[in-house]
Every structure is written in C-alpha cells, then in structure tokens.
Coordinates of C-alpha atoms and ligand atoms in Angstrom, one line a residue:
M1 CA 27.8 -71.0 21.4
K2 CA 30.7 -72.0 18.6
I3 CA 31.7 -75.6 19.2
P4 CA 35.8 -75.3 18.6
F5 CA 37.4 -77.2 15.9
N6 CA 40.0 -78.2 19.4
R7 CA 39.9 -77.7 23.1
P8 CA 43.0 -79.0 24.9
Y9 CA 41.8 -82.2 27.3
F10 CA 43.7 -82.5 30.0
T11 CA 43.1 -85.7 32.1
G12 CA 43.4 -83.9 35.8
N13 CA 46.9 -85.0 37.3
E14 CA 49.2 -83.2 34.7
I15 CA 49.5 -80.2 38.0
Q16 CA 50.4 -83.0 40.3
T17 CA 52.9 -84.4 37.7
I18 CA 54.3 -80.7 37.2
I19 CA 55.1 -80.3 41.1
K20 CA 56.8 -83.9 41.5
A21 CA 58.7 -82.8 38.8
A22 CA 59.8 -79.5 40.5
M23 CA 60.2 -81.1 44.1
A24 CA 62.8 -84.3 42.3
G25 CA 65.1 -80.7 42.2
Q26 CA 65.5 -81.1 38.1
I27 CA 63.6 -78.9 35.8
S28 CA 65.8 -79.2 33.3
G29 CA 65.4 -82.4 29.7
N30 CA 66.8 -85.5 30.3
G31 CA 65.5 -86.2 33.9
L32 CA 62.8 -88.0 36.0
Y33 CA 59.7 -87.5 33.7
T34 CA 61.9 -87.5 30.3
Q35 CA 63.3 -91.4 31.4
K36 CA 59.2 -92.6 32.3
C37 CA 57.9 -90.8 28.7
Q38 CA 60.8 -92.8 26.9
S39 CA 60.5 -95.8 28.3
F40 CA 57.0 -96.1 28.2
F41 CA 57.0 -95.1 24.0
E42 CA 59.9 -97.7 23.9
K43 CA 58.2 -100.2 25.4
K44 CA 55.0 -100.0 24.6
F45 CA 55.4 -99.4 20.6
G46 CA 58.8 -101.0 19.9
F47 CA 61.2 -98.1 19.7
K48 CA 64.6 -99.2 19.6
R49 CA 65.3 -95.3 21.4
S50 CA 63.3 -92.3 21.7
L51 CA 63.7 -89.2 23.1
L52 CA 61.4 -86.5 23.8
T53 CA 61.8 -83.3 21.7
T54 CA 60.4 -79.6 21.8
S55 CA 58.2 -80.2 18.9
C56 CA 57.3 -83.1 15.8
T57 CA 59.5 -80.2 14.0
D58 CA 62.4 -80.6 15.9
A59 CA 62.4 -84.4 15.7
L60 CA 62.3 -84.2 11.8
E61 CA 65.3 -81.6 12.1
M62 CA 67.1 -84.1 13.8
A63 CA 66.6 -86.6 11.1
A64 CA 67.7 -84.2 8.8
V65 CA 71.1 -83.7 10.6
L66 CA 71.6 -87.7 11.1
I67 CA 71.7 -89.1 7.6
N68 CA 73.6 -86.5 7.1
L69 CA 72.7 -84.4 4.0
E70 CA 75.0 -83.2 1.6
P71 CA 74.0 -80.0 -0.6
G72 CA 72.7 -81.2 -3.4
D73 CA 71.1 -84.6 -1.4
E74 CA 67.0 -84.8 -2.8
V75 CA 64.7 -85.9 -0.5
I76 CA 60.9 -87.3 -1.6
I77 CA 58.4 -85.6 0.7
P78 CA 54.1 -85.9 0.0
S79 CA 53.1 -82.1 -0.6
Y80 CA 50.1 -82.7 1.1
T81 CA 51.4 -81.9 4.9
F82 CA 52.4 -79.3 7.0
V83 CA 55.6 -77.0 6.1
S84 CA 57.5 -78.2 8.8
T85 CA 58.1 -82.0 7.0
A86 CA 59.3 -80.3 4.7
S87 CA 60.9 -77.2 5.2
V88 CA 63.5 -78.7 8.0
F89 CA 65.3 -80.7 5.3
A90 CA 65.2 -76.9 3.1
L91 CA 67.0 -76.0 6.1
H92 CA 69.7 -78.6 5.7
R93 CA 70.4 -78.4 2.6
A94 CA 68.2 -81.0 0.7
R95 CA 66.0 -80.7 -2.6
V96 CA 62.7 -80.9 -1.7
V97 CA 61.4 -83.8 -4.7
F98 CA 57.5 -83.5 -4.0
A99 CA 55.4 -86.5 -4.1
D100 CA 51.1 -86.6 -5.1
S101 CA 48.9 -88.6 -2.8
S102 CA 47.2 -91.3 -3.9
S103 CA 43.3 -91.2 -5.4
G104 CA 42.0 -93.2 -2.8
N105 CA 43.6 -91.5 0.7
P106 CA 45.6 -88.6 1.3
N107 CA 49.3 -90.5 1.6
I108 CA 52.1 -90.2 -0.5
D109 CA 51.2 -92.7 -3.7
P110 CA 53.4 -95.2 -3.4
D111 CA 53.4 -96.1 -6.9
K112 CA 54.7 -92.5 -8.1
I113 CA 57.7 -93.0 -5.7
E114 CA 60.0 -95.0 -7.8
E115 CA 60.3 -92.4 -10.8
L116 CA 61.1 -89.6 -8.5
I117 CA 64.2 -91.4 -7.7
T118 CA 67.8 -90.0 -9.0
N119 CA 71.0 -91.3 -7.8
K120 CA 71.4 -87.9 -5.5
T121 CA 67.7 -89.2 -3.8
K122 CA 68.7 -89.9 -0.4
A123 CA 65.4 -90.3 1.6
I124 CA 61.6 -90.7 1.4
V125 CA 59.4 -88.7 4.1
L126 CA 56.3 -90.4 4.5
V127 CA 53.0 -89.0 7.0
H128 CA 50.5 -91.7 8.0
Y129 CA 47.4 -88.8 7.4
G130 CA 45.1 -88.8 10.1
G131 CA 46.5 -91.7 12.1
I132 CA 45.9 -93.9 8.9
A133 CA 48.9 -96.2 8.0
C134 CA 50.7 -95.6 4.1
D135 CA 51.5 -98.7 2.5
M136 CA 54.8 -99.4 4.5
E137 CA 55.8 -102.8 2.6
K138 CA 55.8 -100.8 -0.6
I139 CA 57.3 -97.9 -0.2
M140 CA 59.9 -100.0 2.1
N141 CA 60.4 -102.6 -0.7
I142 CA 61.8 -99.7 -3.1
A143 CA 63.7 -98.1 -0.2
E144 CA 65.5 -100.5 0.5
K145 CA 65.9 -101.3 -3.2
H146 CA 67.4 -97.9 -3.7
D147 CA 69.0 -97.2 -0.5
L148 CA 67.4 -94.8 0.8
Y149 CA 66.4 -94.0 4.3
I150 CA 62.9 -93.7 5.3
I151 CA 61.8 -91.3 8.0
E152 CA 58.0 -91.1 9.5
D153 CA 56.8 -88.4 10.3
A154 CA 54.0 -89.7 12.7
A155 CA 52.7 -86.4 14.2
H156 CA 49.0 -87.8 13.4
S157 CA 49.6 -91.1 14.5
I158 CA 50.3 -92.5 17.6
D159 CA 48.7 -95.9 18.9
S160 CA 48.0 -97.0 15.5
Y161 CA 49.5 -99.6 13.4
Y162 CA 50.3 -101.1 10.5
K163 CA 49.9 -104.4 10.3
G164 CA 50.4 -105.2 13.9
K165 CA 53.4 -102.8 14.1
A166 CA 53.6 -99.6 15.5
L167 CA 53.6 -96.8 13.1
G168 CA 57.0 -94.6 14.5
S169 CA 58.9 -98.3 14.0
L170 CA 59.1 -99.1 10.9
G171 CA 60.7 -96.3 9.1
H172 CA 64.4 -96.2 10.1
L173 CA 63.6 -92.5 12.1
A174 CA 60.1 -91.2 13.2
S175 CA 59.0 -87.8 14.6
F176 CA 55.8 -87.4 16.6
S177 CA 53.7 -84.6 18.0
F178 CA 52.4 -83.3 21.3
H179 CA 51.3 -80.1 19.9
E180 CA 47.6 -79.2 22.1
T181 CA 45.9 -80.1 18.8
K182 CA 47.5 -83.8 18.6
N183 CA 46.0 -86.6 20.2
I184 CA 48.5 -86.9 23.5
I185 CA 49.1 -83.4 24.2
S186 CA 51.7 -81.4 26.6
G187 CA 51.5 -78.0 24.9
E188 CA 54.2 -78.0 22.6
G189 CA 56.6 -81.3 22.2
G190 CA 57.5 -84.0 20.4
M191 CA 59.7 -87.5 20.0
L192 CA 62.2 -88.9 17.7
A193 CA 62.0 -92.8 17.6
I194 CA 64.5 -94.1 16.5
N195 CA 64.5 -97.8 15.0
D196 CA 67.9 -97.7 13.4
K197 CA 70.7 -98.8 15.9
K198 CA 73.5 -96.4 13.6
F199 CA 71.8 -93.1 14.8
I200 CA 71.3 -93.7 18.3
G201 CA 74.9 -92.8 20.1
R202 CA 75.0 -89.6 17.3
A203 CA 71.0 -88.6 18.0
E204 CA 72.1 -88.2 22.2
V205 CA 74.8 -86.1 21.2
I206 CA 72.9 -84.2 18.8
W207 CA 69.7 -83.8 21.0
E208 CA 72.3 -82.4 23.9
K209 CA 74.1 -79.3 22.1
G210 CA 76.7 -81.8 20.1
T211 CA 78.0 -82.9 23.8
N212 CA 78.2 -86.5 25.0
R213 CA 76.3 -84.8 27.7
V214 CA 74.1 -88.4 27.8
A215 CA 77.3 -90.9 28.1
F216 CA 78.2 -88.5 31.0
K217 CA 75.1 -88.7 32.7
K218 CA 75.8 -92.5 32.6
G219 CA 78.7 -92.8 33.8
K220 CA 80.4 -94.0 30.3
V221 CA 82.8 -90.9 30.1
K222 CA 84.7 -88.9 32.5
K223 CA 84.0 -85.0 31.3
Y224 CA 81.4 -83.7 28.5
E225 CA 82.7 -82.0 25.8
W226 CA 81.3 -81.0 22.8
V227 CA 81.9 -83.7 20.2
D228 CA 80.1 -83.2 16.6
V229 CA 77.0 -80.8 15.3
G230 CA 73.9 -80.6 18.1
S231 CA 71.3 -77.9 19.5
S232 CA 69.2 -77.8 21.8
Y233 CA 66.4 -80.3 21.8
L234 CA 65.2 -82.0 23.8
P235 CA 62.4 -79.8 26.7
S236 CA 62.1 -79.4 30.2
E237 CA 60.9 -81.2 32.9
V238 CA 57.8 -79.9 32.7
I239 CA 56.8 -80.2 29.5
A240 CA 58.0 -84.2 30.2
A241 CA 55.6 -84.0 33.7
I242 CA 52.5 -83.0 32.0
L243 CA 53.5 -85.5 29.0
H244 CA 53.6 -88.6 31.1
A245 CA 50.3 -87.9 33.0
Q246 CA 48.6 -87.9 30.1
L247 CA 50.6 -91.1 28.7
M248 CA 49.4 -92.9 32.1
S249 CA 45.7 -92.0 30.2
L250 CA 46.4 -93.3 27.0
K251 CA 44.3 -95.8 26.9
G252 CA 41.2 -93.7 28.0
I253 CA 41.7 -90.7 25.4
Q254 CA 42.5 -93.5 22.9
K255 CA 39.2 -94.9 23.3
R256 CA 37.3 -91.7 23.4
R257 CA 38.7 -90.5 20.2
K258 CA 37.9 -94.0 18.8
E259 CA 34.3 -93.8 20.1
I260 CA 34.3 -90.2 17.7
W261 CA 35.5 -91.3 14.8
E262 CA 32.9 -94.2 15.0
A263 CA 30.3 -91.8 15.8
Y264 CA 30.8 -89.6 12.9
Y265 CA 31.3 -92.2 11.0
E266 CA 27.9 -93.9 11.3
R267 CA 26.0 -90.7 11.2
L268 CA 27.7 -89.0 7.8
K269 CA 28.1 -92.9 6.1
P270 CA 24.6 -92.0 4.6
L271 CA 25.9 -88.6 2.9
E272 CA 28.6 -90.8 1.6
E273 CA 25.8 -93.8 0.0
K274 CA 24.7 -90.4 -1.7
G275 CA 27.6 -89.3 -3.4
L276 CA 27.4 -86.7 -2.0
I277 CA 30.7 -86.5 0.5
K278 CA 33.9 -89.0 0.7
L279 CA 34.8 -90.4 3.8
P280 CA 38.1 -91.9 5.3
H281 CA 38.3 -95.1 4.5
I282 CA 41.0 -97.7 6.6
P283 CA 43.0 -100.3 4.4
K284 CA 42.8 -103.8 5.7
Y285 CA 46.5 -102.9 6.8
A286 CA 45.5 -99.8 8.8
T287 CA 44.1 -98.9 12.7
N288 CA 42.1 -96.0 13.2
N289 CA 43.8 -93.8 16.2
G290 CA 41.0 -91.3 16.7
N291 CA 43.6 -88.4 15.1
M292 CA 41.2 -86.6 13.3
F293 CA 37.5 -86.8 11.3
Y294 CA 37.5 -85.8 7.8
I295 CA 35.4 -85.5 5.1
I296 CA 36.2 -85.0 1.4
A297 CA 33.7 -82.8 -0.6
N298 CA 33.2 -83.4 -4.7
N299 CA 34.2 -80.0 -5.8
P300 CA 36.3 -76.9 -4.1
K301 CA 33.3 -74.3 -4.8
E302 CA 31.2 -76.9 -2.6
R303 CA 33.6 -77.6 -0.4
D304 CA 33.9 -73.8 0.8
K305 CA 30.5 -73.3 0.6
L306 CA 29.5 -76.2 3.2
L307 CA 32.3 -75.0 5.4
K308 CA 30.9 -71.8 5.0
Y309 CA 27.3 -72.8 5.8
L310 CA 28.8 -74.7 9.4
N311 CA 30.3 -71.9 10.0
R312 CA 27.4 -70.3 10.2
N313 CA 26.0 -72.4 12.0
N314 CA 28.1 -72.0 15.0
V315 CA 30.5 -75.2 14.1
H316 CA 34.2 -74.5 13.8
A317 CA 34.6 -76.6 10.9
V318 CA 38.3 -76.0 9.0
F319 CA 40.0 -76.6 5.5
H320 CA 43.5 -78.0 6.3
Y321 CA 47.0 -78.2 4.3
L322 CA 47.6 -75.7 1.7
P323 CA 49.7 -78.1 -1.6
L324 CA 53.8 -77.4 -1.3
H325 CA 54.4 -77.5 -4.7
L326 CA 52.5 -74.4 -4.8
S327 CA 53.7 -72.7 -1.7
P328 CA 55.0 -69.4 -1.7
Y329 CA 58.7 -70.2 -0.8
Y330 CA 59.1 -73.6 -3.4
R331 CA 56.6 -72.3 -6.4
D332 CA 59.9 -71.5 -8.3
K333 CA 61.5 -74.0 -6.9
H334 CA 59.5 -77.4 -8.0
D335 CA 60.0 -78.7 -11.1
G336 CA 56.5 -77.8 -12.4
R337 CA 55.1 -81.4 -12.0
E338 CA 51.4 -81.4 -11.8
L339 CA 49.7 -82.9 -8.4
P340 CA 46.5 -83.4 -8.7
N341 CA 45.5 -85.1 -6.2
A342 CA 47.4 -83.4 -3.7
V343 CA 46.0 -80.1 -4.7
R344 CA 42.2 -81.8 -4.4
Y345 CA 42.8 -82.9 -0.9
S346 CA 43.9 -79.6 -0.2
D347 CA 40.5 -78.2 -2.0
C348 CA 37.9 -80.5 -0.9
I349 CA 38.9 -81.7 2.9
I350 CA 37.0 -79.9 6.2
R351 CA 38.4 -81.0 9.0
M352 CA 35.4 -81.3 11.9
P353 CA 35.4 -80.4 15.6
F354 CA 37.5 -83.4 17.0
Y355 CA 38.2 -83.3 21.1
Y356 CA 37.9 -85.8 23.6
E357 CA 35.0 -84.0 25.1
L358 CA 33.3 -83.0 22.0
T359 CA 29.1 -84.6 23.2
L360 CA 27.6 -87.4 21.1
R361 CA 24.7 -84.5 21.0
D362 CA 27.9 -81.7 19.5
I363 CA 27.7 -84.8 17.0
N364 CA 24.5 -84.9 16.5
Y365 CA 24.4 -81.1 15.9
I366 CA 27.2 -81.2 13.5
V367 CA 25.9 -84.1 11.3
K368 CA 21.6 -82.2 11.2
K369 CA 23.6 -79.6 9.1
V370 CA 26.1 -81.2 7.2
G371 CA 22.7 -83.3 6.1
E372 CA 20.5 -79.8 6.2
F373 CA 23.6 -78.7 3.8
Y374 CA 23.1 -81.1 1.1
D375 CA 19.2 -80.8 1.4
Ligands
PLP1 C1 51.3 -80.8 13.8 C2 52.6 -81.3 12.5 C3 53.6 -81.4 12.5 C4 54.2 -80.1 13.5 O1 54.4 -80.7 15.0 P1 55.0 -80.1 15.7 O2 55.2 -80.5 16.9 O3 54.2 -78.8 15.7 O4 56.4 -79.2 15.3 C5 54.3 -81.9 11.7 N1 54.1 -82.3 11.0 C6 52.8 -83.1 10.8 C7 52.1 -83.9 10.0 C8 51.8 -82.5 11.4 O5 50.4 -82.8 12.0

C-alpha cells in the first residue's frame, strides 16, 4: 500500500464538540466555539485579537483590506510561497513585488528586501516556511525604518516561536491556516491574528459583512448597520467546534509531529554529511513545530528522479511551490529580476509524507528508499 503524503488526523472528540455546538442553539458563526478558540489563541500565543476565518486566504484578504491599499501601492512578497500569499493582494489592487528566498533556507532573504522598497511600498508579507521563523529582527527593523506594515503568513507556523515569541504575534497582522494539510485542522479554516490594536475595531466590522454586528452582540450599539466595506469571513460553529477539539489536543499533536520530524532528520543526516542532500536547518532564534519535513536535492534532475523513484516505491513524496514571479498570471507583470533561490527551492525540494499517524516503520522504509536511490 502506498504511504500517502498526508492523512488528516482526528482526535476522536470532534463529533462530540460538533453535537454540542448544534445543541447550544447556534450553528452560524461567532458562537460559543468560535469564542473559545479565539480566546485560546489570544491567551496561548499573545495575539491582541484573534478572529477565526473560513481560510488563511480569507485572513490574508482581510489584511489586504485593513491596510487600505490604493491602486499602485506595492507589497513585497516572497516568490517561493503558496498562491494566496500574493493573489489576495493583487485582488485588492496592489502591485506585487516579488522577493527572493535566502540561500540558506526558503524564507524571504532579509538582506534583499531594502533594495525593493520605493515610496509606493506599503507592506512586507513574509512566510515562515515549514514553521521555521524568518529573521524577524532584521525584517522588523527595515519595516520600522521605512514605516511599512508586516503581515506574517503563518499558515505553517502554529505553536512555533522566534526568540520565545509566538509566530503570528510579531507582525501587525498574521494569518493562519487549518486546512487539512496543516498541523491543526478543521477541513478548511483559518484565523487572522491582530497585534496592532488600531486594526481591531475595523477588522471586526470587515469580518461581519461590513456591519457592526460584533459590537451589537456585545451590547455596545442598539442596532447593527452597514458601516464599512466587508465580506463574510467567519466560519460556522461546526468548523469552530472541530477546531476546538483539535486545540484541546494541541500538545499531543505537536509532540508527535516533532518526533516524526526528528526521526526523519536523524535518519537522513548521514546522507547530508556525504553531501548528497541538504536538510532543513533551524537557526538559533527559531523553533521547529513539526509542520513538514523536506529535503533539498543537489540539482533539479536528481530531484525529479528521486521523486519518481519514491513514488514507484509507494512513497507519496511531493514537490512544493512553483515560483510565483514565473506563474502564468504574473510573469508578464513581473519586473524581470531573476530570483535564483526561489527557483532553486522550487526545482530541488522534496517534501516527505508527514502526518500524525505516520509510523517509525513507515519512516524507516521511506529513508531506506532514499538511501537506495543514492546508492
Ligand atoms: C496553506 C497555505 C495557505 C492557504 O491556506 P488556506 O487555509 O487553504 O487558505 C496560504 N499560505 C501558505 C504559506 C500556505 O501554506
């Protein structure tokens, strides 16, 4: 039987919480479980405000709306990331300026950001790839110096830290994903974390279709009305109930995922020492949250052959992001700069099967196959 790339993990408590949500008499959004999840995030990770959303993409879109983009405004975004990190900013009329990755890891290269800043630049969006923190001090200094917003796409980054501070708590705004391929899941789902207090009031309005319904529910206004732009970004209580069951098991899920990560790392280390592959590196300022395990092949040809070899041997390993500056939608709009590291990660990364129920036996088999390929 093939070892799948991903298999959604359920704690077993999800059905119970879904039934409780239904019995509580409100299955639409912003009910009991939404509030429980949001306070959990605020307390545990120190976000000033957390709002559940239907996806990370929607949380990013809320961020795009919140920073008040005007036509011509520029947003600096890494090319090596998922489409929605960039597409929602394009949807809200920003010009996307793509940045390259570092040579040592797939995160945005902090030393190449400043040269991209113009008087039109409004924000820097960054992605902590695989849950491993970007070099935040450098990036935050640049943002401060040029008065720019930082938006963290923290889709991979639940329960991961930069110098002891939770990822998603450092930027003005941050987005998380609970899509079934992430650490904590609700099928589809996401969250906007707000760390700059000035955004909270307006975020609550945008979240609820442009109305002041959140304030109304808290008894702060007598009726709820249309007060700003907005959309329907809040998930139903069914989604929040699933998420809550997962959050109650966060510790155990994270422990297991980190064990899997370590198991891959130890077993593949000898191949790295022989110079055959490269493994993810965790800088001193960062932590590992067991989001994914990837290896970097020495060249694209070898990567493609290894992928084929693993798949022929029933291991569903996969490649990852295609560089967005070369995408069909953006290549004509890109300014032509070469982004060699983004292209190299796109061509050379292989992600290994990674899910809670992956066994040591599976990992031993997968690593054996990688070893056989290099023999
Ligand atoms: C998964 C992912 C997203 C999108 O998340 P959704 O919840 O599916 O919208 C965005 N950015 C990154 C980096 C991701 O990995």
